[in-house]
mmCIF file of C-alpha atoms in Angstrom:
data_model
loop_
_atom_site.group_PDB
_atom_site.id
_atom_site.type_symbol
_atom_site.label_atom_id
_atom_site.label_comp_id
_atom_site.label_asym_id
_atom_site.label_seq_id
_atom_site.Cartn_x
_atom_site.Cartn_y
_atom_site.Cartn_z
ATOM 1 C CA UNK K 1 221.055 87.136 137.010
ATOM 2 C CA UNK K 2 220.072 90.653 134.773
ATOM 3 C CA UNK K 3 220.583 90.192 131.752
ATOM 4 C CA UNK K 4 220.357 93.106 128.917
ATOM 5 C CA UNK K 5 217.458 93.726 126.437
ATOM 6 C CA UNK K 6 219.628 92.050 123.454
ATOM 7 C CA UNK K 7 217.817 93.159 119.767
ATOM 8 C CA UNK K 8 216.443 90.340 117.822
ATOM 9 C CA UNK K 9 217.443 89.335 114.084
ATOM 10 C CA UNK K 10 216.074 91.832 111.288
ATOM 11 C CA UNK K 11 213.138 90.450 109.950
ATOM 12 C CA UNK K 12 212.985 90.956 105.971
ATOM 13 C CA UNK K 13 210.551 94.396 106.139
ATOM 14 C CA UNK K 14 213.543 95.715 108.267
ATOM 15 C CA UNK K 15 215.980 94.700 106.157
ATOM 16 C CA UNK K 16 214.547 96.190 103.177
ATOM 17 C CA UNK K 17 213.744 99.728 105.289
ATOM 18 C CA UNK K 18 210.351 98.775 104.640
ATOM 19 C CA UNK K 19 209.477 98.839 107.881
ATOM 20 C CA UNK K 20 211.352 101.406 110.003
ATOM 21 C CA UNK K 21 210.610 102.579 113.478
ATOM 22 C CA UNK K 22 208.541 105.711 112.476
ATOM 23 C CA UNK K 23 206.301 103.820 110.138
ATOM 24 C CA UNK K 24 205.480 100.913 112.709
ATOM 25 C CA UNK K 25 205.216 103.230 115.209
ATOM 26 C CA UNK K 26 202.490 105.471 112.647
ATOM 27 C CA UNK K 27 201.519 101.901 110.997
ATOM 28 C CA UNK K 28 200.465 100.730 115.107
ATOM 29 C CA UNK K 29 198.372 104.466 116.032
ATOM 30 C CA UNK K 30 197.185 103.229 113.089
ATOM 31 C CA UNK K 31 195.711 100.399 113.877
ATOM 32 C CA UNK K 32 195.293 101.684 117.258
ATOM 33 C CA UNK K 33 192.019 104.161 116.217
ATOM 34 C CA UNK K 34 190.646 101.600 113.360
ATOM 35 C CA UNK K 35 190.800 98.829 116.906
ATOM 36 C CA UNK K 36 188.696 102.144 118.883
ATOM 37 C CA UNK K 37 186.180 102.483 115.856
ATOM 38 C CA UNK K 38 185.298 98.869 115.529
ATOM 39 C CA UNK K 39 185.390 98.170 118.844
ATOM 40 C CA UNK K 40 182.104 100.468 119.599
ATOM 41 C CA UNK K 41 180.498 98.932 116.814
ATOM 42 C CA UNK K 42 180.811 95.407 118.742
ATOM 43 C CA UNK K 43 178.702 93.878 121.237
ATOM 44 C CA UNK K 44 175.221 92.267 122.237
ATOM 45 C CA UNK K 45 173.414 95.151 120.291
ATOM 46 C CA UNK K 46 175.005 95.618 117.071
ATOM 47 C CA UNK K 47 175.864 98.365 115.203
ATOM 48 C CA UNK K 48 176.799 99.466 111.631
ATOM 49 C CA UNK K 49 180.009 101.441 111.206
ATOM 50 C CA UNK K 50 177.545 103.308 108.832
ATOM 51 C CA UNK K 51 175.311 104.280 111.550
ATOM 52 C CA UNK K 52 178.487 104.924 113.622
ATOM 53 C CA UNK K 53 180.260 107.246 111.610
ATOM 54 C CA UNK K 54 175.981 109.141 111.670
ATOM 55 C CA UNK K 55 175.888 108.780 114.842
ATOM 56 C CA UNK K 56 179.423 110.541 115.025
ATOM 57 C CA UNK K 57 178.392 113.703 112.536
ATOM 58 C CA UNK K 58 175.216 114.438 114.169
ATOM 59 C CA UNK K 59 173.315 115.564 117.802
ATOM 60 C CA UNK K 60 174.621 113.113 119.548
ATOM 61 C CA UNK K 61 172.978 114.857 122.568
ATOM 62 C CA UNK K 62 169.837 114.245 119.951
ATOM 63 C CA UNK K 63 166.134 112.203 121.791
ATOM 64 C CA UNK K 64 166.064 110.599 118.581
ATOM 65 C CA UNK K 65 169.594 109.456 119.145
ATOM 66 C CA UNK K 66 169.237 107.893 122.632
ATOM 67 C CA UNK K 67 169.405 104.703 123.035
ATOM 68 C CA UNK K 68 172.693 105.350 120.456
ATOM 69 C CA UNK K 69 173.230 107.513 123.356
ATOM 70 C CA UNK K 70 173.084 104.798 126.175
ATOM 71 C CA UNK K 71 175.003 102.531 123.994
ATOM 72 C CA UNK K 72 177.632 104.295 122.264
ATOM 73 C CA UNK K 73 178.394 106.875 124.845
ATOM 74 C CA UNK K 74 177.307 105.575 128.658
ATOM 75 C CA UNK K 75 178.367 102.173 128.146
ATOM 76 C CA UNK K 76 180.795 101.269 125.215
ATOM 77 C CA UNK K 77 183.459 104.672 125.496
ATOM 78 C CA UNK K 78 184.353 104.473 128.792
ATOM 79 C CA UNK K 79 184.794 100.671 128.424
ATOM 80 C CA UNK K 80 187.091 100.814 125.265
ATOM 81 C CA UNK K 81 189.358 103.923 127.014
ATOM 82 C CA UNK K 82 189.452 102.380 129.681
ATOM 83 C CA UNK K 83 190.684 98.848 127.636
ATOM 84 C CA UNK K 84 193.053 101.012 126.148
ATOM 85 C CA UNK K 85 194.607 103.204 128.898
ATOM 86 C CA UNK K 86 195.098 99.329 130.217
ATOM 87 C CA UNK K 87 197.355 98.328 127.814
ATOM 88 C CA UNK K 88 198.598 101.496 126.771
ATOM 89 C CA UNK K 89 200.311 101.240 130.986
ATOM 90 C CA UNK K 90 200.911 97.725 131.381
ATOM 91 C CA UNK K 91 202.955 97.362 128.426
ATOM 92 C CA UNK K 92 205.020 100.581 128.521
ATOM 93 C CA UNK K 93 205.738 99.885 132.474
ATOM 94 C CA UNK K 94 206.775 96.290 131.287
ATOM 95 C CA UNK K 95 208.774 97.902 129.141
ATOM 96 C CA UNK K 96 210.269 100.821 131.480
ATOM 97 C CA UNK K 97 210.915 97.487 133.921
ATOM 98 C CA UNK K 98 212.829 96.121 131.644
ATOM 99 C CA UNK K 99 215.839 98.529 130.143
ATOM 100 C CA UNK K 100 215.856 99.592 133.829
ATOM 101 C CA UNK K 101 216.706 96.289 135.171
ATOM 102 C CA UNK K 102 217.990 94.673 132.380
ATOM 103 C CA UNK K 103 216.217 92.088 131.952
ATOM 104 C CA UNK K 104 213.799 91.253 128.853
ATOM 105 C CA UNK K 105 212.304 88.414 131.704
ATOM 106 C CA UNK K 106 210.887 91.909 134.373
ATOM 107 C CA UNK K 107 206.605 92.599 134.092
ATOM 108 C CA UNK K 108 205.185 95.011 136.201
ATOM 109 C CA UNK K 109 204.672 92.781 139.104
ATOM 110 C CA UNK K 110 208.552 92.324 140.171
ATOM 111 C CA UNK K 111 208.346 94.549 142.656
ATOM 112 C CA UNK K 112 205.688 93.517 143.955
ATOM 113 C CA UNK K 113 202.426 96.004 142.222
ATOM 114 C CA UNK K 114 200.088 93.125 141.972
ATOM 115 C CA UNK K 115 200.057 91.046 144.704
ATOM 116 C CA UNK K 116 199.984 94.092 146.245
ATOM 117 C CA UNK K 117 196.679 95.237 144.067
ATOM 118 C CA UNK K 118 195.239 92.429 144.945
ATOM 119 C CA UNK K 119 195.683 92.468 149.069
ATOM 120 C CA UNK K 120 193.882 96.136 148.769
ATOM 121 C CA UNK K 121 190.802 94.703 146.774
ATOM 122 C CA UNK K 122 190.526 91.940 149.141
ATOM 123 C CA UNK K 123 191.017 93.892 152.143
ATOM 124 C CA UNK K 124 188.743 96.033 150.935
ATOM 125 C CA UNK K 125 186.017 93.603 149.945
ATOM 126 C CA UNK K 126 185.850 91.811 153.058
ATOM 127 C CA UNK K 127 185.865 95.477 155.149
ATOM 128 C CA UNK K 128 182.829 95.796 153.190
ATOM 129 C CA UNK K 129 183.731 98.195 151.442
ATOM 130 C CA UNK K 130 182.387 99.188 147.638
ATOM 131 C CA UNK K 131 182.524 101.547 144.784
ATOM 132 C CA UNK K 132 185.931 103.296 144.099
ATOM 133 C CA UNK K 133 187.077 101.987 148.109
ATOM 134 C CA UNK K 134 187.816 98.917 146.413
ATOM 135 C CA UNK K 135 190.048 99.898 143.140
ATOM 136 C CA UNK K 136 191.701 103.257 145.389
ATOM 137 C CA UNK K 137 193.028 100.819 148.564
ATOM 138 C CA UNK K 138 193.806 98.486 145.218
ATOM 139 C CA UNK K 139 196.493 101.338 143.641
ATOM 140 C CA UNK K 140 197.329 102.152 148.012
ATOM 141 C CA UNK K 141 197.758 98.801 148.819
ATOM 142 C CA UNK K 142 200.452 97.735 145.396
ATOM 143 C CA UNK K 143 202.300 101.034 145.307
ATOM 144 C CA UNK K 144 202.939 99.963 149.172
ATOM 145 C CA UNK K 145 204.139 96.952 148.750
ATOM 146 C CA UNK K 146 206.978 98.009 146.189
ATOM 147 C CA UNK K 147 207.545 100.930 148.508
ATOM 148 C CA UNK K 148 208.314 97.506 150.979
ATOM 149 C CA UNK K 149 210.599 96.320 148.326
ATOM 150 C CA UNK K 150 212.262 99.692 147.996
ATOM 151 C CA UNK K 151 213.155 99.697 151.224
ATOM 152 C CA UNK K 152 214.044 96.027 152.137
ATOM 153 C CA UNK K 153 216.515 96.708 149.218
ATOM 154 C CA UNK K 154 218.076 99.700 150.994
ATOM 155 C CA UNK K 155 218.534 98.393 153.922
ATOM 156 C CA UNK K 156 221.209 96.103 153.418
ATOM 157 C CA UNK K 157 223.233 97.168 150.937
ATOM 158 C CA UNK K 158 223.588 100.133 147.981
ATOM 159 C CA UNK K 159 220.023 99.537 146.057
ATOM 160 C CA UNK K 160 221.603 97.819 142.980
ATOM 161 C CA UNK K 161 219.769 96.111 140.841
ATOM 162 C CA UNK K 162 220.032 92.389 142.129
ATOM 163 C CA UNK K 163 218.916 94.434 145.520
ATOM 164 C CA UNK K 164 215.917 95.461 143.729
ATOM 165 C CA UNK K 165 214.653 92.051 142.358
ATOM 166 C CA UNK K 166 215.353 90.659 145.988
ATOM 167 C CA UNK K 167 213.738 93.110 147.785
ATOM 168 C CA UNK K 168 210.692 92.308 145.301
ATOM 169 C CA UNK K 169 210.559 88.392 145.237
ATOM 170 C CA UNK K 170 210.537 89.054 149.449
ATOM 171 C CA UNK K 171 207.918 91.539 149.369
ATOM 172 C CA UNK K 172 206.096 90.051 146.855
ATOM 173 C CA UNK K 173 205.735 87.212 149.302
ATOM 174 C CA UNK K 174 204.915 88.634 151.977
ATOM 175 C CA UNK K 175 202.400 90.726 150.163
ATOM 176 C CA UNK K 176 200.718 86.640 148.273
ATOM 177 C CA UNK K 177 200.623 85.827 151.926
ATOM 178 C CA UNK K 178 198.306 88.604 153.332
ATOM 179 C CA UNK K 179 196.409 88.123 150.475
ATOM 180 C CA UNK K 180 195.812 83.839 151.432
ATOM 181 C CA UNK K 181 195.058 85.192 155.073
ATOM 182 C CA UNK K 182 191.998 87.614 153.963
ATOM 183 C CA UNK K 183 191.054 85.366 151.855
ATOM 184 C CA UNK K 184 191.049 82.969 154.252
ATOM 185 C CA UNK K 185 189.322 84.699 156.243
ATOM 186 C CA UNK K 186 186.412 85.454 153.455
ATOM 187 C CA UNK K 187 182.497 84.801 154.202
ATOM 188 C CA UNK K 188 183.008 81.338 151.568
ATOM 189 C CA UNK K 189 179.110 82.271 150.346
ATOM 190 C CA UNK K 190 179.675 86.762 148.922
ATOM 191 C CA UNK K 191 183.070 87.685 149.811
ATOM 192 C CA UNK K 192 185.501 84.870 148.393
ATOM 193 C CA UNK K 193 183.540 84.754 144.915
ATOM 194 C CA UNK K 194 184.046 88.695 145.071
ATOM 195 C CA UNK K 195 187.896 88.154 145.474
ATOM 196 C CA UNK K 196 188.471 86.173 143.111
ATOM 197 C CA UNK K 197 186.081 87.565 140.873
ATOM 198 C CA UNK K 198 187.956 90.858 141.123
ATOM 199 C CA UNK K 199 191.494 89.369 140.862
ATOM 200 C CA UNK K 200 190.295 87.140 137.432
ATOM 201 C CA UNK K 201 190.144 90.641 135.606
ATOM 202 C CA UNK K 202 187.444 92.834 134.169
ATOM 203 C CA UNK K 203 186.827 95.819 132.583
ATOM 204 C CA UNK K 204 182.321 96.032 133.016
ATOM 205 C CA UNK K 205 182.750 97.788 136.617
ATOM 206 C CA UNK K 206 184.581 101.361 134.151
ATOM 207 C CA UNK K 207 182.657 103.454 134.088
ATOM 208 C CA UNK K 208 182.629 107.570 133.438
ATOM 209 C CA UNK K 209 183.194 108.723 137.076
ATOM 210 C CA UNK K 210 186.228 106.128 137.688
ATOM 211 C CA UNK K 211 188.071 106.978 134.488
ATOM 212 C CA UNK K 212 187.926 111.034 135.336
ATOM 213 C CA UNK K 213 189.866 110.454 138.636
ATOM 214 C CA UNK K 214 191.729 108.385 137.235
ATOM 215 C CA UNK K 215 192.732 108.316 133.001
ATOM 216 C CA UNK K 216 194.592 112.283 133.557
ATOM 217 C CA UNK K 217 196.601 111.186 136.169
ATOM 218 C CA UNK K 218 197.188 107.192 133.660
ATOM 219 C CA UNK K 219 197.737 109.537 130.782
ATOM 220 C CA UNK K 220 200.741 112.235 131.892
ATOM 221 C CA UNK K 221 202.112 108.876 133.986
ATOM 222 C CA UNK K 222 202.736 107.135 130.379
ATOM 223 C CA UNK K 223 203.889 110.172 127.985
ATOM 224 C CA UNK K 224 206.369 110.709 130.593
ATOM 225 C CA UNK K 225 207.418 107.194 130.211
ATOM 226 C CA UNK K 226 206.982 107.194 126.445
ATOM 227 C CA UNK K 227 209.684 110.955 126.096
ATOM 228 C CA UNK K 228 212.538 109.237 128.472
ATOM 229 C CA UNK K 229 213.082 106.516 125.770
ATOM 230 C CA UNK K 230 217.534 108.246 125.433
ATOM 231 C CA UNK K 231 217.845 107.793 129.047
ATOM 232 C CA UNK K 232 216.494 104.439 128.940
ATOM 233 C CA UNK K 233 218.932 103.381 126.184
ATOM 234 C CA UNK K 234 221.647 105.414 128.049
ATOM 235 C CA UNK K 235 220.394 102.762 131.432
ATOM 236 C CA UNK K 236 220.693 99.430 130.004
ATOM 237 C CA UNK K 237 224.758 100.073 129.755
ATOM 238 C CA UNK K 238 226.525 99.952 133.016
ATOM 239 C CA UNK K 239 226.099 102.700 135.802
ATOM 240 C CA UNK K 240 229.944 104.039 134.894
ATOM 241 C CA UNK K 241 228.989 104.928 131.677
ATOM 242 C CA UNK K 242 225.181 105.823 132.183
ATOM 243 C CA UNK K 243 227.477 107.954 135.031
ATOM 244 C CA UNK K 244 230.068 109.284 132.339
ATOM 245 C CA UNK K 245 227.955 110.597 129.687
ATOM 246 C CA UNK K 246 225.635 112.906 132.518
ATOM 247 C CA UNK K 247 222.468 110.641 133.847
ATOM 248 C CA UNK K 248 222.031 111.386 136.940
ATOM 249 C CA UNK K 249 221.021 106.734 137.031
ATOM 250 C CA UNK K 250 219.516 106.536 140.924
ATOM 251 C CA UNK K 251 217.132 109.696 140.012
ATOM 252 C CA UNK K 252 215.690 108.371 136.390
ATOM 253 C CA UNK K 253 215.940 104.877 137.698
ATOM 254 C CA UNK K 254 213.468 105.253 140.158
ATOM 255 C CA UNK K 255 211.688 108.563 138.776
ATOM 256 C CA UNK K 256 210.988 105.367 136.238
ATOM 257 C CA UNK K 257 210.030 103.197 138.839
ATOM 258 C CA UNK K 258 208.297 105.243 140.416
ATOM 259 C CA UNK K 259 205.897 106.087 137.263
ATOM 260 C CA UNK K 260 205.779 102.611 136.076
ATOM 261 C CA UNK K 261 204.722 101.593 139.197
ATOM 262 C CA UNK K 262 202.579 104.474 139.748
ATOM 263 C CA UNK K 263 200.235 102.800 136.187
ATOM 264 C CA UNK K 264 201.061 99.571 137.099
ATOM 265 C CA UNK K 265 198.896 100.248 140.938
ATOM 266 C CA UNK K 266 195.839 102.539 138.246
ATOM 267 C CA UNK K 267 195.432 99.703 135.731
ATOM 268 C CA UNK K 268 194.934 97.128 137.989
ATOM 269 C CA UNK K 269 192.631 99.276 140.003
ATOM 270 C CA UNK K 270 190.495 99.429 137.080
ATOM 271 C CA UNK K 271 190.472 95.802 135.286
ATOM 272 C CA UNK K 272 192.288 93.707 138.632
ATOM 273 C CA UNK K 273 194.542 90.970 137.702
ATOM 274 C CA UNK K 274 195.558 91.173 134.005
ATOM 275 C CA UNK K 275 199.003 89.210 133.241
ATOM 276 C CA UNK K 276 200.733 89.017 130.203
ATOM 277 C CA UNK K 277 200.947 92.402 128.912
ATOM 278 C CA UNK K 278 203.733 94.055 130.551
ATOM 279 C CA UNK K 279 205.767 90.980 128.937
ATOM 280 C CA UNK K 280 204.631 90.027 125.592
ATOM 281 C CA UNK K 281 203.841 93.190 124.003
ATOM 282 C CA UNK K 282 207.384 94.652 124.693
ATOM 283 C CA UNK K 283 209.246 91.924 122.801
ATOM 284 C CA UNK K 284 206.830 91.793 120.448
ATOM 285 C CA UNK K 285 207.185 95.225 119.355
ATOM 286 C CA UNK K 286 211.353 94.735 119.951
ATOM 287 C CA UNK K 287 211.065 92.821 116.802
ATOM 288 C CA UNK K 288 209.167 95.320 114.750
ATOM 289 C CA UNK K 289 211.537 98.265 116.321
ATOM 290 C CA UNK K 290 214.726 96.742 117.674
ATOM 291 C CA UNK K 291 216.403 97.877 121.380
ATOM 292 C CA UNK K 292 216.250 101.113 120.993
ATOM 293 C CA UNK K 293 214.161 103.160 123.567
ATOM 294 C CA UNK K 294 213.458 105.951 121.804
ATOM 295 C CA UNK K 295 210.749 103.991 119.333
ATOM 296 C CA UNK K 296 210.056 101.136 121.154
ATOM 297 C CA UNK K 297 208.037 103.136 124.050
ATOM 298 C CA UNK K 298 206.008 104.800 121.848
ATOM 299 C CA UNK K 299 204.944 102.258 119.833
ATOM 300 C CA UNK K 300 204.520 99.287 123.158
ATOM 301 C CA UNK K 301 202.134 102.133 124.162
ATOM 302 C CA UNK K 302 199.598 102.162 120.881
ATOM 303 C CA UNK K 303 200.248 98.129 120.421
ATOM 304 C CA UNK K 304 199.607 97.045 124.222
ATOM 305 C CA UNK K 305 196.479 99.162 123.423
ATOM 306 C CA UNK K 306 195.312 97.292 120.287
ATOM 307 C CA UNK K 307 196.335 94.238 122.583
ATOM 308 C CA UNK K 308 193.490 94.783 125.297
ATOM 309 C CA UNK K 309 191.154 96.276 122.703
ATOM 310 C CA UNK K 310 191.270 92.500 120.868
ATOM 311 C CA UNK K 311 191.257 91.080 124.549
ATOM 312 C CA UNK K 312 188.243 92.797 125.728
ATOM 313 C CA UNK K 313 186.189 92.256 122.469
ATOM 314 C CA UNK K 314 186.655 89.086 123.322
ATOM 315 C CA UNK K 315 185.643 88.055 126.741
ATOM 316 C CA UNK K 316 182.463 90.990 125.942
ATOM 317 C CA UNK K 317 181.471 88.546 122.937
ATOM 318 C CA UNK K 318 182.826 84.899 122.746
ATOM 319 C CA UNK K 319 179.941 83.174 125.255
ATOM 320 C CA UNK K 320 176.688 84.633 125.929
ATOM 321 C CA UNK K 321 177.895 85.815 129.726
ATOM 322 C CA UNK K 322 180.728 87.947 129.439
ATOM 323 C CA UNK K 323 183.705 86.499 129.920
ATOM 324 C CA UNK K 324 187.052 87.165 132.562
ATOM 325 C CA UNK K 325 189.702 89.470 130.904
ATOM 326 C CA UNK K 326 192.113 88.012 132.807
ATOM 327 C CA UNK K 327 191.622 84.639 131.495
ATOM 328 C CA UNK K 328 191.739 85.918 127.206
ATOM 329 C CA UNK K 329 194.953 87.589 128.316
ATOM 330 C CA UNK K 330 196.546 85.109 129.715
ATOM 331 C CA UNK K 331 195.494 82.785 126.789
ATOM 332 C CA UNK K 332 196.894 84.911 124.342
ATOM 333 C CA UNK K 333 199.865 86.125 125.188
ATOM 334 C CA UNK K 334 200.644 82.391 126.627
ATOM 335 C CA UNK K 335 200.185 81.386 122.731
ATOM 336 C CA UNK K 336 201.497 84.480 121.172
ATOM 337 C CA UNK K 337 204.757 84.394 123.389
ATOM 338 C CA UNK K 338 205.528 81.126 122.362
ATOM 339 C CA UNK K 339 205.342 81.716 118.996
ATOM 340 C CA UNK K 340 207.158 84.293 119.444
ATOM 341 C CA UNK K 341 209.695 82.087 121.657
ATOM 342 C CA UNK K 342 211.810 81.888 118.543
ATOM 343 C CA UNK K 343 212.719 84.474 117.063
ATOM 344 C CA UNK K 344 213.252 86.326 120.784
ATOM 345 C CA UNK K 345 215.554 83.684 121.905
ATOM 346 C CA UNK K 346 218.115 84.434 119.283
ATOM 347 C CA UNK K 347 218.798 87.856 120.893
ATOM 348 C CA UNK K 348 218.448 86.261 124.665
ATOM 349 C CA UNK K 349 221.941 83.805 123.260
#
């Protein structure tokens, strides 16, 4: 059932050694910085790049900069930081899941974290809870869903990768059913539309207070995952080979699952259901830097942030009203994955 993520064929640039993994990381980091700067300038109130640089280079708290301070610091910057963290988190957790489960089709929702988060958010909306209660309960329910999946896997046999996947499928189905019950009993006038809108994904509710609570944990978890690429490379081998090389497989497997699940739950609690990022970006990154997780994970962090910045920019500029973020990621992700399939499938053959 599982299958290792084989390296895709090298591109002409890779064969000519012009696109080395280190250069890919530097380019992706520069692209992310450019994306952040550009995102600060676009929106309902466009700001020229020169005016933005003048604002950054001056006293941002000066009274004559009050309007720009409100737009850039209070409104756009928290949203942009959240987009980068969510994109980076989903990408690195998707790549880590694929390495641990030795399956290139695994995404952060495998163990039920997304359905668990959706259930938690829906339950808090039906219970009349507001504010930070919704992301908090979404995060807790997502973690519970993964814990249930791992617990089910441990009940029947040694927790092999196959049993973990089956436990995740069962947990995912259970929380999807619970979510359906909550939607069934929700008030169709107010609560049901709120649940549906939350599940479509959005960064419009992100503010500095929410970021202060979640960003430190997300940053630490992302850095930890991105730093264990060499261990994950060893874990793509068989368990016996990994043990013979001195890697405590069970410790790193569950440690990686816990970190990736925590990241996924926090990103969903911030932005709602945002699909495709954790599946698309690791494959795109693998085409650029190869299958080694040493460079794949850091580059995926940068490219994931770029991708969600692009999606969020489109969501808030394409139409007079904001388009839900999940719709943009689904459409762009599906189109991009079709474009990648021709190359990616050679690595699966």
